[in-house]
XYZ file of C-alpha atoms in Angstrom:
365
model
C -38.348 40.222 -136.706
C -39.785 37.103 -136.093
C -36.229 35.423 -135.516
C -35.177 37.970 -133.283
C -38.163 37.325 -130.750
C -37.775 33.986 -130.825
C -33.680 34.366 -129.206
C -35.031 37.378 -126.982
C -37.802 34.482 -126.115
C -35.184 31.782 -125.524
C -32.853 34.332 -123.396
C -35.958 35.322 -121.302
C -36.637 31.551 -120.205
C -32.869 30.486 -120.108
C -33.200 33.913 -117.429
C -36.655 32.869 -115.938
C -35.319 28.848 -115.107
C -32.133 30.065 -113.430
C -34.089 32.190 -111.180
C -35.858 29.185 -110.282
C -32.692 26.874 -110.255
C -30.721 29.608 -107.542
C -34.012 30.085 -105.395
C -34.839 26.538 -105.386
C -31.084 25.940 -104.655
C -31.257 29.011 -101.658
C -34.564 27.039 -100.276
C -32.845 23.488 -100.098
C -29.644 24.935 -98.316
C -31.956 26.845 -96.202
C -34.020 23.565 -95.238
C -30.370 21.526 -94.474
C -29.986 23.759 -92.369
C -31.390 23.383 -88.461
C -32.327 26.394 -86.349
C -29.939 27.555 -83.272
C -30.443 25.864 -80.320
C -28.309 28.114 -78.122
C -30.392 30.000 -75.562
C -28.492 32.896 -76.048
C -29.789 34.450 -72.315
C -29.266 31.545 -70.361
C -25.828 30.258 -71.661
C -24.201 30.960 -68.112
C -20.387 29.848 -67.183
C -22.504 28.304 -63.730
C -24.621 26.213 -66.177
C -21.453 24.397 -68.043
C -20.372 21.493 -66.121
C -16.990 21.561 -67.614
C -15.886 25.306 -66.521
C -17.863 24.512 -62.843
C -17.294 20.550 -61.860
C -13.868 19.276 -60.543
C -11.600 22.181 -61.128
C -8.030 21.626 -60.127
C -6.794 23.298 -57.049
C -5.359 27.222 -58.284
C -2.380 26.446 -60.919
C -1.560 29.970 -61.496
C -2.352 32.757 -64.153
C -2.282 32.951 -68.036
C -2.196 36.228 -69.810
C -4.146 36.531 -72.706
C -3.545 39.325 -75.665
C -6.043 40.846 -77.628
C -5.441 43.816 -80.430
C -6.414 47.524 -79.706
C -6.792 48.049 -83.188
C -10.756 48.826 -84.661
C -10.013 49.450 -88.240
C -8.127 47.686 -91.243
C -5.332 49.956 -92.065
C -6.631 53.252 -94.086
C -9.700 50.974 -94.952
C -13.166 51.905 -93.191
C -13.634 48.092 -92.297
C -13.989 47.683 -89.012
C -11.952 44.610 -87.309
C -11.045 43.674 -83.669
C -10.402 40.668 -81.775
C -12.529 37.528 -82.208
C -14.370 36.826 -79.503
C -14.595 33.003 -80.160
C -11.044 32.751 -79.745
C -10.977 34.624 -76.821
C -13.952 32.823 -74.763
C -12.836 29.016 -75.714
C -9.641 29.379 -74.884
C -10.623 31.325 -71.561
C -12.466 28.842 -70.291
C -10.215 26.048 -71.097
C -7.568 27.890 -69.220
C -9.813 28.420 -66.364
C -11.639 24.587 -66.298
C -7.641 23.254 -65.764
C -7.625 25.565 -62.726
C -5.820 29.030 -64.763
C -6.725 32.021 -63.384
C -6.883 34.231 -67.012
C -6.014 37.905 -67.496
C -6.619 40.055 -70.094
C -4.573 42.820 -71.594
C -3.999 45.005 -74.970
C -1.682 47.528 -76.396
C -3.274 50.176 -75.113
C -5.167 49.146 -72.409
C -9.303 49.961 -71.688
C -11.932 48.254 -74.184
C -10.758 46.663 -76.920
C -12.531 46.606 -80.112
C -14.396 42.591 -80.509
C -15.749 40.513 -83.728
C -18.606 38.727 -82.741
C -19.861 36.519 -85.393
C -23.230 35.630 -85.013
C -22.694 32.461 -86.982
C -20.318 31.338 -85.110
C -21.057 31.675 -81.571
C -22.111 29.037 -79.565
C -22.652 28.252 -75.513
C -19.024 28.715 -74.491
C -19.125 32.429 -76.253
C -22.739 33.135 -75.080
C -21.250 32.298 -71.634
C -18.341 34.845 -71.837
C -20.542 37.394 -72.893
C -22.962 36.744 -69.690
C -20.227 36.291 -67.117
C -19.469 39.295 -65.348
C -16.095 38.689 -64.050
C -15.137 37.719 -67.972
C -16.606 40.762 -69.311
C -15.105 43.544 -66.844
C -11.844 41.423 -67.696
C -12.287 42.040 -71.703
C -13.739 45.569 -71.542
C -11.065 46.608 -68.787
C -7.578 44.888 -70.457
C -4.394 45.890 -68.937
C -1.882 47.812 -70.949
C 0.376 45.344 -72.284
C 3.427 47.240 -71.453
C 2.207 47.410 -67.772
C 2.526 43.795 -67.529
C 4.824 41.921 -65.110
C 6.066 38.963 -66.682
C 6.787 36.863 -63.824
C 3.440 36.896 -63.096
C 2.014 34.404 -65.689
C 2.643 31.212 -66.409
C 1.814 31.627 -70.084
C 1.023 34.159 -72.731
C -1.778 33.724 -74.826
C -2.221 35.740 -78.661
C -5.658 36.087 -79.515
C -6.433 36.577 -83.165
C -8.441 39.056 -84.940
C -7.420 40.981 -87.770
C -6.563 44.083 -86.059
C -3.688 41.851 -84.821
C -1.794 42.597 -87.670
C -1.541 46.327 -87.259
C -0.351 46.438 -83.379
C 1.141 43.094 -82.371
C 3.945 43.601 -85.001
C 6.028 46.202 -84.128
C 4.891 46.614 -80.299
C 8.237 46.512 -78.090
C 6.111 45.600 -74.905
C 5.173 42.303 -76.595
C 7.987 41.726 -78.455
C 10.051 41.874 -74.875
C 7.394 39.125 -73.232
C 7.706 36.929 -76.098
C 11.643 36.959 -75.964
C 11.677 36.424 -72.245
C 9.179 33.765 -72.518
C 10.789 31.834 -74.835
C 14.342 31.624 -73.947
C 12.470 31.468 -70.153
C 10.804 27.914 -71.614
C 7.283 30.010 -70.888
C 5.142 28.141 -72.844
C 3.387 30.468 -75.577
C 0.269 30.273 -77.533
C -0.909 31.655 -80.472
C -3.779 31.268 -83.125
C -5.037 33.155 -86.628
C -3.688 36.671 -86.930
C -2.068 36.221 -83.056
C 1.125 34.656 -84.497
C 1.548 38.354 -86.079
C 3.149 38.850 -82.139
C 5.607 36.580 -83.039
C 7.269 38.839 -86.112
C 9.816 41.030 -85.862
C 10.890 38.950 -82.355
C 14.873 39.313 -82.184
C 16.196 36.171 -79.295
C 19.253 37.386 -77.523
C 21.709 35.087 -79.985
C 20.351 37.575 -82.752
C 18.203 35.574 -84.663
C 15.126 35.597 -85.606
C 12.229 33.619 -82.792
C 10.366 31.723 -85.667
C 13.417 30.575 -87.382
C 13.853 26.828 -88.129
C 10.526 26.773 -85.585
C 7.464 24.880 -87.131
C 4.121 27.353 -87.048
C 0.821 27.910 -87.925
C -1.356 30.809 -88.843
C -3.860 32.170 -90.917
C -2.737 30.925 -94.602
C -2.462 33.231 -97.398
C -5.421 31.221 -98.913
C -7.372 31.791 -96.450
C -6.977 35.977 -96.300
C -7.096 36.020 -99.903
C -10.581 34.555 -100.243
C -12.264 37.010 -98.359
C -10.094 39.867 -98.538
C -8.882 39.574 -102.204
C -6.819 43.124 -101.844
C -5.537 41.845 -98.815
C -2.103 42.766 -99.792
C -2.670 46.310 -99.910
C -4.522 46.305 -96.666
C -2.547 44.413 -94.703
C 1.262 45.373 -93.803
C 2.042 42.076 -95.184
C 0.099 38.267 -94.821
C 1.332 36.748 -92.130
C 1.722 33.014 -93.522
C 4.635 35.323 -96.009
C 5.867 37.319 -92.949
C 6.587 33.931 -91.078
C 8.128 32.183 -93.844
C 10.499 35.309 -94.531
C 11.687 34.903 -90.886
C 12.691 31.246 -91.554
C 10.058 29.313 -90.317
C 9.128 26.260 -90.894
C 5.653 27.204 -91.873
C 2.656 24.122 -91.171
C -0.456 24.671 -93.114
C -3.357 22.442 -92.906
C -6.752 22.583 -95.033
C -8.366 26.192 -95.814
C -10.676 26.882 -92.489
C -10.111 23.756 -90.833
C -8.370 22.790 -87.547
C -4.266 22.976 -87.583
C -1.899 23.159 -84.670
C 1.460 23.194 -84.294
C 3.890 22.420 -81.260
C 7.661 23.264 -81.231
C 8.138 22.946 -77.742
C 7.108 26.135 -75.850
C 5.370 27.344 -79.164
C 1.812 26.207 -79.740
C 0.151 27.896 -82.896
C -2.859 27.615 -84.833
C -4.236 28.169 -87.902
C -7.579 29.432 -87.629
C -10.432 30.154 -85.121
C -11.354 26.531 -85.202
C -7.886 25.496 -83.794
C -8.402 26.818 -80.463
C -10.051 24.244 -78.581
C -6.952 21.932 -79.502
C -4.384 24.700 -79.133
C -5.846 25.773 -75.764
C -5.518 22.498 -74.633
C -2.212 21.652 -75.522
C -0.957 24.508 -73.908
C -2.053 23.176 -70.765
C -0.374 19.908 -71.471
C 2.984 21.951 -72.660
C 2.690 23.308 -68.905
C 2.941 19.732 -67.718
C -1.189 18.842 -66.693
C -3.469 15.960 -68.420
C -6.182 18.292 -69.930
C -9.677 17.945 -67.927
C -12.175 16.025 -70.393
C -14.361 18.109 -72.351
C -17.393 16.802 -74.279
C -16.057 17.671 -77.976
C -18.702 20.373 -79.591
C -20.809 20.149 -82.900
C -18.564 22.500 -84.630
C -15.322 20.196 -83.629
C -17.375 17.041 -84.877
C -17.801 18.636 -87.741
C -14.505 20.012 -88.667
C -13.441 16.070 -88.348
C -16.155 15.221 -90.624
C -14.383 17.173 -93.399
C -11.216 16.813 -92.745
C -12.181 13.196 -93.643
C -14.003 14.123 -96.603
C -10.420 15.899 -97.457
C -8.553 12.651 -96.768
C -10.912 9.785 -97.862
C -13.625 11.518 -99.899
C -17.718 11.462 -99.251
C -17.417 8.040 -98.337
C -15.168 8.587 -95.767
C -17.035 11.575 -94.159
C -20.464 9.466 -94.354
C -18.759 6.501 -92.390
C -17.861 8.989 -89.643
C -21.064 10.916 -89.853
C -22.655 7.014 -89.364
C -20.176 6.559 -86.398
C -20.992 10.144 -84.876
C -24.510 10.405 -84.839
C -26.112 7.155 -85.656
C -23.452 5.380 -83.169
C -22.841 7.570 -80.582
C -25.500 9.914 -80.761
C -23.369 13.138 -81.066
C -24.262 16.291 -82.320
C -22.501 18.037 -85.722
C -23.124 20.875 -86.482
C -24.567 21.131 -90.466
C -24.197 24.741 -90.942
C -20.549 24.109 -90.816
C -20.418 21.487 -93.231
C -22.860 23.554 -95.304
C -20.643 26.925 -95.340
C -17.843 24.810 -96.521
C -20.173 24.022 -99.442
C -20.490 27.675 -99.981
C -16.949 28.240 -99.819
C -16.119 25.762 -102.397
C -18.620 27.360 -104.293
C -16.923 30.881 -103.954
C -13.921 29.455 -105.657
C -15.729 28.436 -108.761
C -15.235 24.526 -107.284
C -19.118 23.450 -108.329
C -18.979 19.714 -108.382
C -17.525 19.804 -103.912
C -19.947 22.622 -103.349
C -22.673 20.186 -104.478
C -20.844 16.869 -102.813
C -20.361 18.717 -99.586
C -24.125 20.002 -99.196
C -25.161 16.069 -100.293
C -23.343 15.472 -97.050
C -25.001 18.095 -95.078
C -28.311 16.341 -96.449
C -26.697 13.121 -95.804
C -26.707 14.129 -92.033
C -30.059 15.510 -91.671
C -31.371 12.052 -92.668
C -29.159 10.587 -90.400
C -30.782 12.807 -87.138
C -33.792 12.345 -88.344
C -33.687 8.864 -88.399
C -32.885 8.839 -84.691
């Protein structure tokens, strides 16, 4: 009897200390951490001097495409498009002197992902500008839309993208004539899905022998593990089945490509770079823009991908010790987590050491 209490004794305090151990781990992530500075009521499009100050003269209009579709297949999760693609590239488009349209499948209000997490100024803006906003909640119907109007098309992601970009004839028939038109065509996420099932007039497939990017297989599969049976199929698959050359960078961090007219992009933090390209792929030197906290970031690990902790500190030194920039922890911090959510314990500990690493840094200044 008396052995037996002693193991349920032992199990109890193995139990009790990795309570402790999780919430002392949830308090120190917590405290790496800083608290939004975004003043969510006054983020204004007026109030950003890149979108206001020295605008080119009016270079035309770019249409941009967001999905109609609310729901994941026969699931009951809801989806939409995500309004941080959406509002980044709009106002890159519109700083290089783009006048931006908006349009869907079906036309009206589309349904929109707003991430909390990931919002910041540019996407607080979008939501406060009126002329944005009766845009986004009054889209055109994509088969209403007059090609020769735009100079470019733009495919927003969001996973509802996957449901009616597909098969959609109206979209399929502006990709084809912008393509073999030399229309230069953009793309990011789940908006390459408007690329599939695109037939060019010599019969063969639009992505074939064409490098591209998208959402990665990886990257649906962590979140979504029975994304196969929600999904018609993952796009990264799709893509390669249609012969393309198919570019994929690290899981949730920037990656573009460019095959001439054809800009794509992995993920929702590839569309400051693929907005911007597309506006050198219609011949003009992109406006400067002061890079975010989130983009500092994402080069923070991409460096920690290609040269280790070391590597990210010495940029983290350069960034924010050097040149007083802001990057954004929460980032770094979530990549922890998601190292963490594929059993990958010894990064999810070396990335929130750098998260630490760059609180001491700002504090320091």
């Amino acid at each position: 009897m008396k052995k037996k209490f002693k193991i349920l004794k032992w199990i109890l305090g193995v139990f009790l200390s990795l309570i402790i151990l999780l919430v002392s781990l949830f308090f120190w992530i917590r405290s790496l951490i800083p608290p939004r500075d975004v003043d969510v009521v006054s983020s204004e499009a007026k109030n950003i001097a890149y979108i206001t100050e020295d605008v080119p003269e009016y270079r035309g209009k770019i249409l941009a495409v967001v999905t109609s579709t609310d729901k994941m297949g026969t699931s009951d999760e809801s989806t939409g498009y995500e309004l941080t693609e959406l509002a980044r590239a709009y106002y890159v488009f519109k700083a290089n002197g783009f006048e931006v349209d908006i349009a869907s499948p079906l036309g009206g209000k589309p349904p929109v992902v707003i991430d909390d997490e990931d919002m910041g100024k540019y996407d607080y803006a979008f939501l406060n500008d009126s002329i944005a906003q009766y845009k986004a909640n009054n889209t055109q119907k994509i088969s209403n839309v007059i090609a020769k109007d735009y100079e470019a098309i733009y495919f927003v992601g969001g996973k509802g993208a996957m449901f009616d970009f597909p098969n959609n004839k109206a979209i399929q028939s502006l990709v084809r004539n912008y393509y073999q038109n030399d229309k230069v065509i953009g793309a990011v996420c789940h908006g390459p899905a408007a690329l599939v099932n695109v037939t060019l007039d010599n019969g063969k497939p639009l992505v074939e022998n064409k490098t591209v990017s998208s959402f990665t297989n990886e990257e649906e599969l962590l979140l979504i593990s029975d994304a196969k049976s929600i999904f018609p199929f993952l796009l990264q698959d799709k893509l390669v089945e249609e012969g393309a050359r198919f570019n994929a960078g690290t899981m949730y961090l920037e990656k573009m490509s460019h095959d001439k007219n054809l800009i794509t992009g992995q993920n929702p933090w590839s569309v400051w770079v693929l907005a911007e390209t597309m506006i050198s792929e219609l011949g003009y030197v992109p406006k400067y823009r002061p890079v975010t906290d989130e983009e500092h970031a994402i080069h923070v690990l991409q460096a920690y991908e290609n040269n280790g902790s070391e590597g990210a500190k010495t940029l983290l030194n350069q960034l924010i010790r050097d040149e007083d920039q802001p990057v954004s922890r929460l980032l770094i911090a979530k990549h922890g987590i998601l190292a963490a959510m594929k059993g990958r314990l010894g990064r999810f500990f070396s990335l929130l050491n750098l998260t630490s690493y760059a609180k001491d840094l700002e504090e320091q200044e």
